[in-house]
Tab-separated table of N, CA and C in Angstrom:
chain	number	residue	atom	x	y	z
A	1	MET	N	-22.761	1.207	-22.044
A	1	MET	CA	-21.976	1.490	-20.638
A	1	MET	C	-22.127	0.325	-19.418
A	2	ALA	N	-21.409	0.311	-18.251
A	2	ALA	CA	-21.115	-0.464	-17.595
A	2	ALA	C	-21.534	0.063	-15.771
A	3	ARG	N	-21.343	-0.406	-14.989
A	3	ARG	CA	-22.025	-0.615	-14.187
A	3	ARG	C	-21.128	-0.478	-13.051
A	4	CYS	N	-20.620	-0.006	-12.262
A	4	CYS	CA	-19.061	-0.152	-11.115
A	4	CYS	C	-19.548	-1.365	-10.293
A	5	GLU	N	-18.852	-2.226	-9.771
A	5	GLU	CA	-19.947	-3.622	-8.557
A	5	GLU	C	-19.205	-2.510	-6.914
A	6	VAL	N	-18.603	-1.517	-6.961
A	6	VAL	CA	-18.237	-0.870	-6.179
A	6	VAL	C	-18.955	0.145	-5.572
A	7	CYS	N	-18.856	1.258	-6.356
A	7	CYS	CA	-19.843	2.330	-6.319
A	7	CYS	C	-21.169	2.633	-6.678
A	8	GLY	N	-21.466	1.823	-7.711
A	8	GLY	CA	-22.405	2.225	-8.604
A	8	GLY	C	-22.367	3.141	-9.892
A	9	ASN	N	-21.756	3.585	-9.954
A	9	ASN	CA	-20.868	4.415	-11.436
A	9	ASN	C	-21.017	3.942	-12.492
A	10	ASP	N	-22.572	4.588	-12.735
A	10	ASP	CA	-22.300	3.757	-14.627
A	10	ASP	C	-22.173	4.844	-15.683
A	11	TYR	N	-20.658	3.822	-15.959
A	11	TYR	CA	-19.682	4.502	-16.642
A	11	TYR	C	-18.641	4.100	-18.082
A	12	ASP	N	-18.715	5.158	-18.883
A	12	ASP	CA	-18.427	4.664	-20.254
A	12	ASP	C	-17.060	4.209	-20.125
A	13	LEU	N	-16.470	4.255	-19.967
A	13	LEU	CA	-15.031	3.019	-19.750
A	13	LEU	C	-14.677	2.398	-18.407
A	14	ALA	N	-15.792	1.930	-18.243
A	14	ALA	CA	-15.781	1.183	-17.296
A	14	ALA	C	-14.940	-0.274	-17.800
A	15	PHE	N	-14.200	-1.085	-16.985
A	15	PHE	CA	-13.315	-2.179	-17.146
A	15	PHE	C	-13.270	-3.713	-16.789
A	16	GLU	N	-13.296	-4.284	-17.278
A	16	GLU	CA	-13.540	-5.717	-16.682
A	16	GLU	C	-12.103	-6.128	-15.757
A	17	VAL	N	-12.329	-6.598	-14.532
A	17	VAL	CA	-11.155	-7.381	-14.329
A	17	VAL	C	-11.663	-8.815	-14.036
A	18	ILE	N	-11.361	-10.216	-14.427
A	18	ILE	CA	-11.700	-11.457	-14.801
A	18	ILE	C	-10.533	-12.246	-13.826
A	19	THR	N	-10.969	-12.458	-12.632
A	19	THR	CA	-9.842	-13.076	-11.398
A	19	THR	C	-10.570	-14.790	-11.154
A	20	ALA	N	-10.324	-15.922	-11.214
A	20	ALA	CA	-10.394	-16.548	-10.562
A	20	ALA	C	-11.643	-17.489	-11.227
A	21	GLY	N	-11.687	-17.037	-13.130
A	21	GLY	CA	-12.912	-17.154	-13.474
A	21	GLY	C	-14.068	-16.423	-13.053
A	22	GLU	N	-13.648	-15.448	-12.189
A	22	GLU	CA	-15.240	-14.675	-11.526
A	22	GLU	C	-15.038	-13.172	-12.692
A	23	ARG	N	-15.998	-12.810	-13.588
A	23	ARG	CA	-16.315	-11.188	-13.597
A	23	ARG	C	-16.621	-10.128	-13.130
A	24	HIS	N	-15.487	-9.139	-13.192
A	24	HIS	CA	-15.898	-7.549	-11.963
A	24	HIS	C	-15.527	-6.480	-12.849
A	25	VAL	N	-16.550	-5.365	-12.747
A	25	VAL	CA	-16.641	-4.616	-13.482
A	25	VAL	C	-16.095	-3.027	-12.576
A	26	PHE	N	-15.642	-1.913	-13.193
A	26	PHE	CA	-15.275	-1.127	-11.954
A	26	PHE	C	-14.640	0.038	-13.102
A	27	ASP	N	-15.012	0.996	-12.534
A	27	ASP	CA	-14.787	2.222	-12.571
A	27	ASP	C	-13.329	3.287	-13.111
A	28	CYS	N	-12.742	2.565	-12.232
A	28	CYS	CA	-11.664	2.991	-11.835
A	28	CYS	C	-10.528	2.214	-10.826
A	29	PHE	N	-9.451	2.493	-10.814
A	29	PHE	CA	-8.859	1.210	-9.968
A	29	PHE	C	-8.765	1.132	-8.563
A	30	GLU	N	-9.177	2.515	-7.829
A	30	GLU	CA	-9.419	2.468	-7.023
A	30	GLU	C	-10.815	1.402	-6.182
A	31	CYS	N	-11.384	1.557	-6.915
A	31	CYS	CA	-12.530	0.745	-7.374
A	31	CYS	C	-12.176	-0.381	-7.044
A	32	ALA	N	-10.810	-1.363	-8.137
A	32	ALA	CA	-10.902	-2.688	-8.099
A	32	ALA	C	-10.235	-2.932	-6.882
A	33	ILE	N	-8.996	-1.950	-6.338
A	33	ILE	CA	-8.554	-2.419	-5.355
A	33	ILE	C	-9.243	-2.165	-3.827
A	34	HIS	N	-10.393	-1.787	-3.971
A	34	HIS	CA	-10.646	-1.811	-2.800
A	34	HIS	C	-11.436	-3.761	-2.493
A	35	ALA	N	-12.454	-4.082	-4.131
A	35	ALA	CA	-12.704	-5.252	-4.299
A	35	ALA	C	-11.671	-6.463	-4.005
A	36	LEU	N	-10.617	-6.034	-4.047
A	36	LEU	CA	-10.221	-7.861	-4.884
A	36	LEU	C	-8.867	-7.954	-3.969
A	37	ALA	N	-8.096	-6.321	-3.352
A	37	ALA	CA	-7.127	-6.689	-3.068
A	37	ALA	C	-7.279	-7.445	-1.867
A	38	PRO	N	-6.434	-8.006	-1.487
A	38	PRO	CA	-6.180	-8.908	-0.691
A	38	PRO	C	-5.890	-7.778	1.287
A	39	VAL	N	-6.065	-8.125	2.223
A	39	VAL	CA	-6.526	-7.287	3.536
A	39	VAL	C	-5.161	-8.066	4.157
A	40	CYS	N	-4.039	-6.585	5.008
A	40	CYS	CA	-2.904	-7.025	5.990
A	40	CYS	C	-3.895	-7.958	7.113
A	41	GLU	N	-2.765	-8.670	7.605
A	41	GLU	CA	-3.264	-9.301	8.387
A	41	GLU	C	-3.335	-8.897	10.068
A	42	HIS	N	-2.362	-7.642	10.021
A	42	HIS	CA	-2.564	-7.360	10.854
A	42	HIS	C	-2.756	-5.734	11.495
A	43	CYS	N	-3.080	-4.416	9.933
A	43	CYS	CA	-2.983	-3.481	10.245
A	43	CYS	C	-4.114	-3.299	9.961
A	44	GLY	N	-5.040	-4.097	8.249
A	44	GLY	CA	-6.207	-3.775	7.959
A	44	GLY	C	-5.762	-3.370	6.964
A	45	CYS	N	-4.443	-2.785	5.779
A	45	CYS	CA	-4.657	-2.429	4.872
A	45	CYS	C	-4.418	-2.680	4.006
A	46	ARG	N	-5.308	-1.949	2.437
A	46	ARG	CA	-4.799	-3.488	1.389
A	46	ARG	C	-3.842	-3.596	0.911
A	47	VAL	N	-3.327	-4.525	0.973
A	47	VAL	CA	-1.855	-5.253	0.286
A	47	VAL	C	-2.088	-4.970	-1.052
A	48	ILE	N	-1.468	-3.581	-1.905
A	48	ILE	CA	-1.499	-3.325	-3.717
A	48	ILE	C	-0.085	-4.003	-3.376
A	49	GLY	N	0.660	-4.550	-3.325
A	49	GLY	CA	2.244	-4.765	-4.094
A	49	GLY	C	2.334	-5.787	-3.704
A	50	HIS	N	3.922	-6.126	-3.358
A	50	HIS	CA	4.149	-8.119	-3.243
A	50	HIS	C	3.832	-7.726	-1.632
A	51	GLY	N	3.922	-7.076	-0.776
A	51	GLY	CA	3.492	-7.495	0.603
A	51	GLY	C	4.517	-9.171	1.140
A	52	VAL	N	4.418	-9.221	2.665
A	52	VAL	CA	5.045	-10.875	2.492
A	52	VAL	C	4.587	-11.681	3.046
A	53	GLN	N	3.782	-13.068	2.641
A	53	GLN	CA	3.363	-14.241	3.303
A	53	GLN	C	4.502	-14.555	4.473
A	54	ALA	N	4.194	-15.029	5.731
A	54	ALA	CA	3.947	-15.842	6.325
A	54	ALA	C	3.064	-16.954	6.189
A	55	GLY	N	3.302	-18.249	5.857
A	55	GLY	CA	2.471	-19.592	6.766
A	55	GLY	C	1.565	-19.281	5.141
A	56	ASP	N	0.239	-19.206	5.931
A	56	ASP	CA	-0.664	-18.933	4.536
A	56	ASP	C	-0.692	-17.521	5.320
A	57	ALA	N	-1.000	-16.608	6.314
A	57	ALA	CA	-0.884	-15.131	6.588
A	57	ALA	C	-0.109	-14.239	5.165
A	58	LEU	N	-1.060	-12.884	5.222
A	58	LEU	CA	-0.427	-12.339	4.115
A	58	LEU	C	-0.352	-10.930	5.003
A	59	PHE	N	1.157	-9.634	4.890
A	59	PHE	CA	0.727	-8.845	5.676
A	59	PHE	C	1.187	-7.615	4.434
A	60	CYS	N	0.690	-6.577	4.854
A	60	CYS	CA	2.205	-5.223	3.901
A	60	CYS	C	2.517	-5.644	4.445
A	61	CYS	N	3.495	-5.731	5.813
A	61	CYS	CA	5.467	-5.182	5.119
A	61	CYS	C	5.614	-5.779	6.194
A	62	ALA	N	7.053	-6.106	6.663
A	62	ALA	CA	7.772	-7.437	7.591
A	62	ALA	C	7.495	-6.975	8.923
A	63	HIS	N	7.157	-5.727	9.022
A	63	HIS	CA	7.284	-5.163	10.490
A	63	HIS	C	5.508	-5.544	10.984
A	64	CYS	N	4.721	-5.489	9.920
A	64	CYS	CA	3.588	-6.182	10.309
A	64	CYS	C	3.484	-7.738	10.849
A	65	ALA	N	4.343	-8.016	10.422
A	65	ALA	CA	4.232	-9.688	10.226
A	65	ALA	C	5.205	-9.595	11.659
A	66	GLY	N	5.572	-8.801	11.787
A	66	GLY	CA	6.697	-9.387	13.312
A	66	GLY	C	5.695	-8.719	14.495
A	67	ALA	N	5.019	-7.519	14.251
A	67	ALA	CA	3.716	-7.741	14.936
A	67	ALA	C	2.650	-8.220	15.276
A	68	GLU	N	2.911	-9.567	14.207
A	68	GLU	CA	1.846	-10.823	14.828
A	68	GLU	C	2.208	-11.909	14.901
A	69	GLY	N	3.555	-11.711	15.756
A	69	GLY	CA	4.909	-12.848	15.733
A	69	GLY	C	5.482	-13.803	14.830
A	70	ARG	N	5.338	-13.274	13.856
A	70	ARG	CA	5.828	-14.174	12.817
A	70	ARG	C	7.641	-13.584	12.856
A	71	GLU	N	8.738	-14.270	12.390
A	71	GLU	CA	9.768	-14.538	12.717
A	71	GLU	C	10.320	-14.883	11.851
A	72	GLY	N	11.775	-14.308	11.344
A	72	GLY	CA	12.700	-14.167	10.088
A	72	GLY	C	11.509	-13.906	9.140
A	73	VAL	N	10.342	-12.970	8.537
A	73	VAL	CA	9.867	-11.833	8.202
A	73	VAL	C	10.982	-10.823	8.053
A	74	ARG	N	11.622	-10.668	5.744
A	74	ARG	CA	11.729	-9.064	6.192
A	74	ARG	C	10.981	-9.364	3.804
A	75	ASP	N	11.293	-7.916	4.735
A	75	ASP	CA	11.098	-6.747	2.565
A	75	ASP	C	12.169	-7.410	1.914
A	76	ARG	N	11.399	-7.310	1.064
A	76	ARG	CA	12.312	-7.630	0.163
A	76	ARG	C	13.106	-5.623	-0.366
A	77	VAL	N	14.429	-6.209	-0.524
A	77	VAL	CA	14.415	-4.659	-1.063
A	77	VAL	C	16.054	-4.362	-2.188
């Protein structure tokens, strides 16, 4: 069994994620998202989809980008 690095659960169905050369172990996707997903620079929610990028900043949606003064950003439809 492996121990989840977020919640500490020792779980027989834990899984590994390797990103940027680093190994992470989680017991569920919720913990993986909590640890690895980027954070919207306006509202602070985890960006688990494409999000929108404006320069170096990542936002969960065009609304949040606009609220931070980024112009011309729109959601993909």
